[in-house]
Tab-separated table of C-alpha atoms in Angstrom:
chain	number	residue	atom	x	y	z
R	534	ASP	CA	15.580	-4.806	-8.419
R	535	THR	CA	13.026	-5.350	-5.353
R	536	GLY	CA	9.754	-2.805	-6.186
R	537	VAL	CA	9.112	-0.062	-4.239
R	538	SER	CA	10.132	0.091	-0.904
R	539	GLN	CA	7.833	1.918	2.129
R	540	ASN	CA	9.720	1.840	5.081
R	541	PRO	CA	8.056	1.540	8.152
R	542	ARG	CA	5.088	-0.609	7.715
R	543	HIS	CA	3.030	-0.113	10.233
R	544	LYS	CA	3.352	3.164	12.726
R	545	ILE	CA	1.499	4.300	15.784
R	546	THR	CA	1.602	7.085	17.332
R	547	LYS	CA	-0.180	9.549	19.873
R	548	ARG	CA	-2.240	12.556	18.500
R	549	GLY	CA	-0.028	15.887	17.766
R	550	GLN	CA	3.103	13.814	17.253
R	551	ASN	CA	5.306	14.623	13.876
R	552	VAL	CA	5.597	10.962	11.906
R	553	THR	CA	7.744	10.115	8.494
R	554	PHE	CA	7.657	7.769	6.366
R	555	ARG	CA	9.698	7.268	3.613
R	556	CYS	CA	9.750	5.946	0.478
R	557	ASP	CA	12.521	4.096	-1.837
R	558	PRO	CA	11.350	3.346	-5.547
R	559	ILE	CA	12.477	1.046	-8.355
R	560	SER	CA	15.621	2.425	-9.184
R	561	GLU	CA	15.158	3.483	-12.775
R	562	HIS	CA	11.635	5.053	-12.376
R	563	ASN	CA	12.158	9.045	-12.382
R	564	ARG	CA	8.502	9.293	-11.207
R	565	LEU	CA	7.061	8.915	-7.327
R	566	TYR	CA	3.415	9.375	-6.146
R	567	TRP	CA	1.921	8.872	-2.896
R	568	TYR	CA	-1.458	7.973	-1.965
R	569	ARG	CA	-3.423	7.306	0.791
R	570	GLN	CA	-6.376	5.272	1.447
R	571	THR	CA	-8.567	4.611	4.208
R	572	LEU	CA	-10.158	1.869	5.313
R	573	GLY	CA	-12.567	0.383	2.717
R	574	GLN	CA	-12.019	2.567	-0.089
R	575	GLY	CA	-9.810	3.158	-3.076
R	576	PRO	CA	-5.719	4.808	-2.882
R	577	GLU	CA	-6.498	8.571	-3.642
R	578	PHE	CA	-3.805	10.771	-4.535
R	579	LEU	CA	-1.462	12.376	-2.440
R	580	THR	CA	1.316	13.999	-4.459
R	581	TYR	CA	3.259	13.808	-7.729
R	582	PHE	CA	7.463	13.579	-8.456
R	583	GLN	CA	9.248	14.022	-11.599
R	584	ASN	CA	12.497	13.147	-10.612
R	585	GLU	CA	13.314	15.676	-7.376
R	586	ALA	CA	10.408	18.643	-8.507
R	587	GLN	CA	7.056	18.196	-6.600
R	588	LEU	CA	5.437	19.212	-9.664
R	589	GLU	CA	1.219	18.211	-8.190
R	590	LYS	CA	-0.342	18.246	-5.036
R	591	SER	CA	-4.119	17.319	-4.210
R	592	ARG	CA	-5.888	18.994	-1.831
R	593	LEU	CA	-5.797	16.171	0.433
R	594	LEU	CA	-2.290	17.560	1.272
R	595	SER	CA	-3.211	19.926	3.486
R	596	ASP	CA	-0.635	22.189	5.495
R	597	ARG	CA	0.426	19.637	8.009
R	598	PHE	CA	1.508	17.262	5.409
R	599	SER	CA	5.136	17.831	3.296
R	600	ALA	CA	6.868	15.524	0.678
R	601	GLU	CA	10.223	15.772	-0.636
R	602	ARG	CA	12.434	13.735	-2.689
R	603	PRO	CA	15.514	15.644	-2.680
R	604	LYS	CA	17.303	13.789	-4.677
R	605	GLY	CA	15.163	12.303	-6.955
R	606	SER	CA	15.789	9.410	-5.616
R	607	PHE	CA	14.016	8.191	-1.977
R	608	SER	CA	10.927	10.140	-1.146
R	609	THR	CA	9.797	11.464	2.498
R	610	LEU	CA	6.107	12.124	3.768
R	611	GLU	CA	5.896	14.220	6.855
R	612	ILE	CA	2.699	14.874	8.740
R	613	GLN	CA	3.001	17.498	11.528
R	614	ARG	CA	0.973	17.791	14.664
R	615	THR	CA	-1.256	14.180	13.353
R	616	GLU	CA	-4.844	14.068	13.978
R	617	GLN	CA	-6.989	10.489	14.372
R	618	GLY	CA	-8.387	11.278	11.051
R	619	ASP	CA	-4.481	10.915	9.949
R	620	SER	CA	-5.152	6.924	10.762
R	621	ALA	CA	-4.311	5.465	7.140
R	622	MET	CA	-2.484	3.350	4.711
R	623	TYR	CA	-0.016	5.151	3.116
R	624	LEU	CA	0.941	3.946	-0.302
R	625	CYS	CA	4.166	4.914	-2.498
R	626	ALA	CA	4.373	3.970	-6.009
R	627	SER	CA	6.506	4.241	-8.817
R	628	SER	CA	6.736	4.935	-12.449
R	629	SER	CA	8.951	5.506	-15.617
R	630	ARG	CA	7.494	7.836	-18.270
R	631	GLY	CA	3.981	6.874	-20.055
R	632	GLY	CA	3.200	5.056	-15.942
R	633	LEU	CA	-0.241	7.068	-16.404
R	634	VAL	CA	-1.002	4.219	-18.725
R	635	ARG	CA	1.214	1.672	-17.813
R	636	GLY	CA	0.563	1.241	-14.008
R	637	TYR	CA	2.156	1.875	-11.495
R	638	THR	CA	4.266	-0.337	-9.648
R	639	PHE	CA	3.097	0.557	-5.787
R	640	GLY	CA	5.014	-0.583	-2.578
R	641	SER	CA	3.367	-2.415	0.926
R	642	GLY	CA	2.424	0.623	2.470
R	643	THR	CA	2.988	2.127	5.568
R	644	ARG	CA	-0.022	1.820	8.223
R	645	LEU	CA	-0.269	5.143	10.433
R	646	THR	CA	-2.700	4.434	13.791
R	647	VAL	CA	-3.257	7.623	15.522
R	648	VAL	CA	-3.820	7.361	19.154
T	1028	GLY	CA	-15.965	15.290	-8.971
T	1029	GLN	CA	-14.670	12.816	-10.795
T	1030	GLN	CA	-16.604	9.431	-9.096
T	1031	LEU	CA	-15.469	5.485	-10.231
T	1032	ASN	CA	-18.448	3.219	-8.855
T	1033	GLN	CA	-17.246	-0.430	-8.579
T	1034	SER	CA	-19.728	-3.315	-8.433
T	1035	PRO	CA	-20.368	-5.457	-6.222
T	1036	GLN	CA	-19.165	-3.820	-2.954
T	1037	SER	CA	-18.046	-7.821	-2.006
T	1038	MET	CA	-18.787	-11.334	-3.579
T	1039	PHE	CA	-19.017	-14.821	-1.442
T	1040	ILE	CA	-18.360	-17.592	-4.448
T	1041	GLN	CA	-17.326	-21.056	-4.582
T	1042	GLU	CA	-14.223	-21.920	-5.510
T	1043	GLY	CA	-14.365	-23.232	-9.356
T	1044	GLU	CA	-16.628	-20.542	-9.855
T	1045	ASP	CA	-16.648	-17.717	-12.550
T	1046	VAL	CA	-16.400	-14.100	-11.181
T	1047	SER	CA	-17.954	-10.867	-12.730
T	1048	MET	CA	-17.144	-7.505	-12.017
T	1049	ASN	CA	-17.713	-4.167	-12.784
T	1050	CYS	CA	-16.800	0.208	-13.498
T	1051	THR	CA	-18.859	2.829	-14.157
T	1052	SER	CA	-17.508	6.539	-14.251
T	1053	SER	CA	-19.671	9.857	-14.263
T	1054	SER	CA	-16.950	10.737	-17.212
T	1055	ILE	CA	-15.272	9.163	-20.062
T	1056	PHE	CA	-11.885	7.559	-19.774
T	1057	ASN	CA	-8.861	6.543	-22.005
T	1058	THR	CA	-7.873	4.715	-19.911
T	1059	TRP	CA	-8.564	1.619	-17.749
T	1060	LEU	CA	-6.515	-0.343	-15.417
T	1061	TRP	CA	-7.744	-3.233	-12.998
T	1062	TYR	CA	-5.530	-4.085	-9.897
T	1063	LYS	CA	-5.805	-6.121	-7.171
T	1064	GLN	CA	-4.589	-5.549	-3.559
T	1065	ASP	CA	-4.113	-8.384	-1.226
T	1066	PRO	CA	-4.296	-7.483	2.001
T	1067	GLY	CA	-2.022	-5.709	3.952
T	1068	GLU	CA	-0.312	-5.007	0.281
T	1069	GLY	CA	-0.175	-2.397	-2.027
T	1070	PRO	CA	-2.118	-2.846	-5.216
T	1071	VAL	CA	-0.674	-4.938	-8.204
T	1072	LEU	CA	-1.400	-4.077	-11.870
T	1073	LEU	CA	-3.310	-6.849	-13.630
T	1074	ILE	CA	-4.500	-5.462	-16.982
T	1075	ALA	CA	-4.275	-2.438	-19.234
T	1076	LEU	CA	-6.874	-1.549	-21.542
T	1077	TYR	CA	-6.444	1.559	-23.517
T	1078	LYS	CA	-9.170	1.325	-27.009
T	1079	ALA	CA	-12.884	1.318	-26.235
T	1080	GLY	CA	-14.100	-1.798	-27.234
T	1081	GLU	CA	-10.778	-4.012	-26.368
T	1082	LEU	CA	-10.262	-7.177	-24.979
T	1083	THR	CA	-7.805	-8.117	-23.090
T	1084	SER	CA	-6.801	-11.517	-20.896
T	1085	ASN	CA	-4.166	-11.949	-18.418
T	1086	GLY	CA	-4.680	-15.583	-17.763
T	1087	ARG	CA	-8.022	-16.717	-15.695
T	1088	LEU	CA	-8.981	-12.734	-15.599
T	1089	THR	CA	-10.716	-10.790	-18.506
T	1090	ALA	CA	-11.621	-7.398	-19.325
T	1091	GLN	CA	-12.807	-5.323	-21.128
T	1092	PHE	CA	-12.675	-1.753	-21.769
T	1093	GLY	CA	-17.108	-0.394	-22.594
T	1094	ILE	CA	-17.840	1.197	-25.803
T	1095	THR	CA	-19.155	4.110	-24.114
T	1096	ARG	CA	-15.839	4.828	-22.333
T	1097	LYS	CA	-17.414	4.848	-19.413
T	1098	ASP	CA	-17.185	1.601	-18.186
T	1099	SER	CA	-15.418	-1.537	-17.685
T	1100	PHE	CA	-15.667	-4.615	-16.452
T	1101	LEU	CA	-13.338	-8.169	-15.079
T	1102	ASN	CA	-13.918	-11.234	-15.269
T	1103	ILE	CA	-12.631	-13.992	-13.902
T	1104	SER	CA	-12.692	-17.844	-14.638
T	1105	ALA	CA	-12.730	-21.093	-12.407
T	1106	SER	CA	-11.671	-19.034	-9.065
T	1107	ILE	CA	-9.198	-20.557	-6.611
T	1108	PRO	CA	-8.514	-19.750	-3.094
T	1109	SER	CA	-5.438	-17.060	-4.076
T	1110	ASP	CA	-7.948	-14.712	-6.264
T	1111	VAL	CA	-9.208	-13.599	-2.093
T	1112	GLY	CA	-8.468	-9.975	-1.987
T	1113	ILE	CA	-9.910	-6.016	-3.531
T	1114	TYR	CA	-10.036	-5.640	-6.711
T	1115	PHE	CA	-10.100	-1.927	-8.325
T	1116	CYS	CA	-10.743	-0.258	-11.031
T	1117	ALA	CA	-8.452	3.009	-11.992
T	1118	GLY	CA	-7.707	5.468	-14.545
T	1119	PRO	CA	-6.453	8.785	-15.708
T	1120	PRO	CA	-8.739	11.679	-15.363
T	1121	GLY	CA	-9.604	13.146	-18.025
T	1122	GLN	CA	-8.573	16.983	-17.428
T	1123	THR	CA	-5.362	17.526	-19.732
T	1124	GLY	CA	-2.105	17.224	-17.208
T	1125	ALA	CA	-3.310	15.608	-14.575
T	1126	ASN	CA	-0.537	13.284	-13.602
T	1127	ASN	CA	-2.551	10.887	-11.086
T	1128	LEU	CA	-4.785	8.203	-11.443
T	1129	PHE	CA	-8.234	7.689	-9.784
T	1130	PHE	CA	-9.490	4.429	-8.698
T	1131	GLY	CA	-12.863	3.147	-7.815
T	1132	THR	CA	-14.742	2.296	-4.364
T	1133	GLY	CA	-13.073	-1.452	-5.213
T	1134	THR	CA	-14.888	-5.126	-5.301
T	1135	ARG	CA	-14.060	-7.299	-2.232
T	1136	LEU	CA	-13.679	-11.199	-3.437
T	1137	THR	CA	-13.922	-13.843	-0.944
T	1138	VAL	CA	-13.689	-17.452	-1.987
T	1139	ILE	CA	-14.751	-20.431	-0.019
T	1140	PRO	CA	-12.806	-23.010	-0.959
């Protein structure tokens, strides 16, 4: 297994456009997480899936954000009507049961720049 | 809200020197995790701590779970250029049922060859 894979690595978009990112977790991991990291900060939690069910969303996940994991494997994160404040690194992570105490495996992230 | 403050914010050291950094919380943590992030990459787990007072090593890295459960420490001995990066502490928030990790503000390490 090659770890957590995220695509694209970089995305530049104009304000107001929609963007979608994809995350392929480690195949045997049933838990998937999305985080956002702005410059100079640690990652901040956005949302969590267990299999295909989205079980937790942070208040950072505004109405313009939606995440799916339709078959309990890969996940997508869509941002509608992007704003300059959405510019950040979007990190996906996966874990098996016990990930909170054993740690997640993160992908390399998608860096979004909104111009 | 929960805060994890890391100190120092940044460090510039000579290759071969030892490094110490810490992480303090406004509330109790039951697990402490230390991650390292290289530029343009996601964080990678270095060490996990599960019990107050616990001391755990991973090669040249040693981390300790503070006895108050509100702090943790990471030491790197004999630093090398590839130790460059940002080091984050993290842990699950105190409330039961939470399914996410809370990350600190990070310590940026620069090693001068």
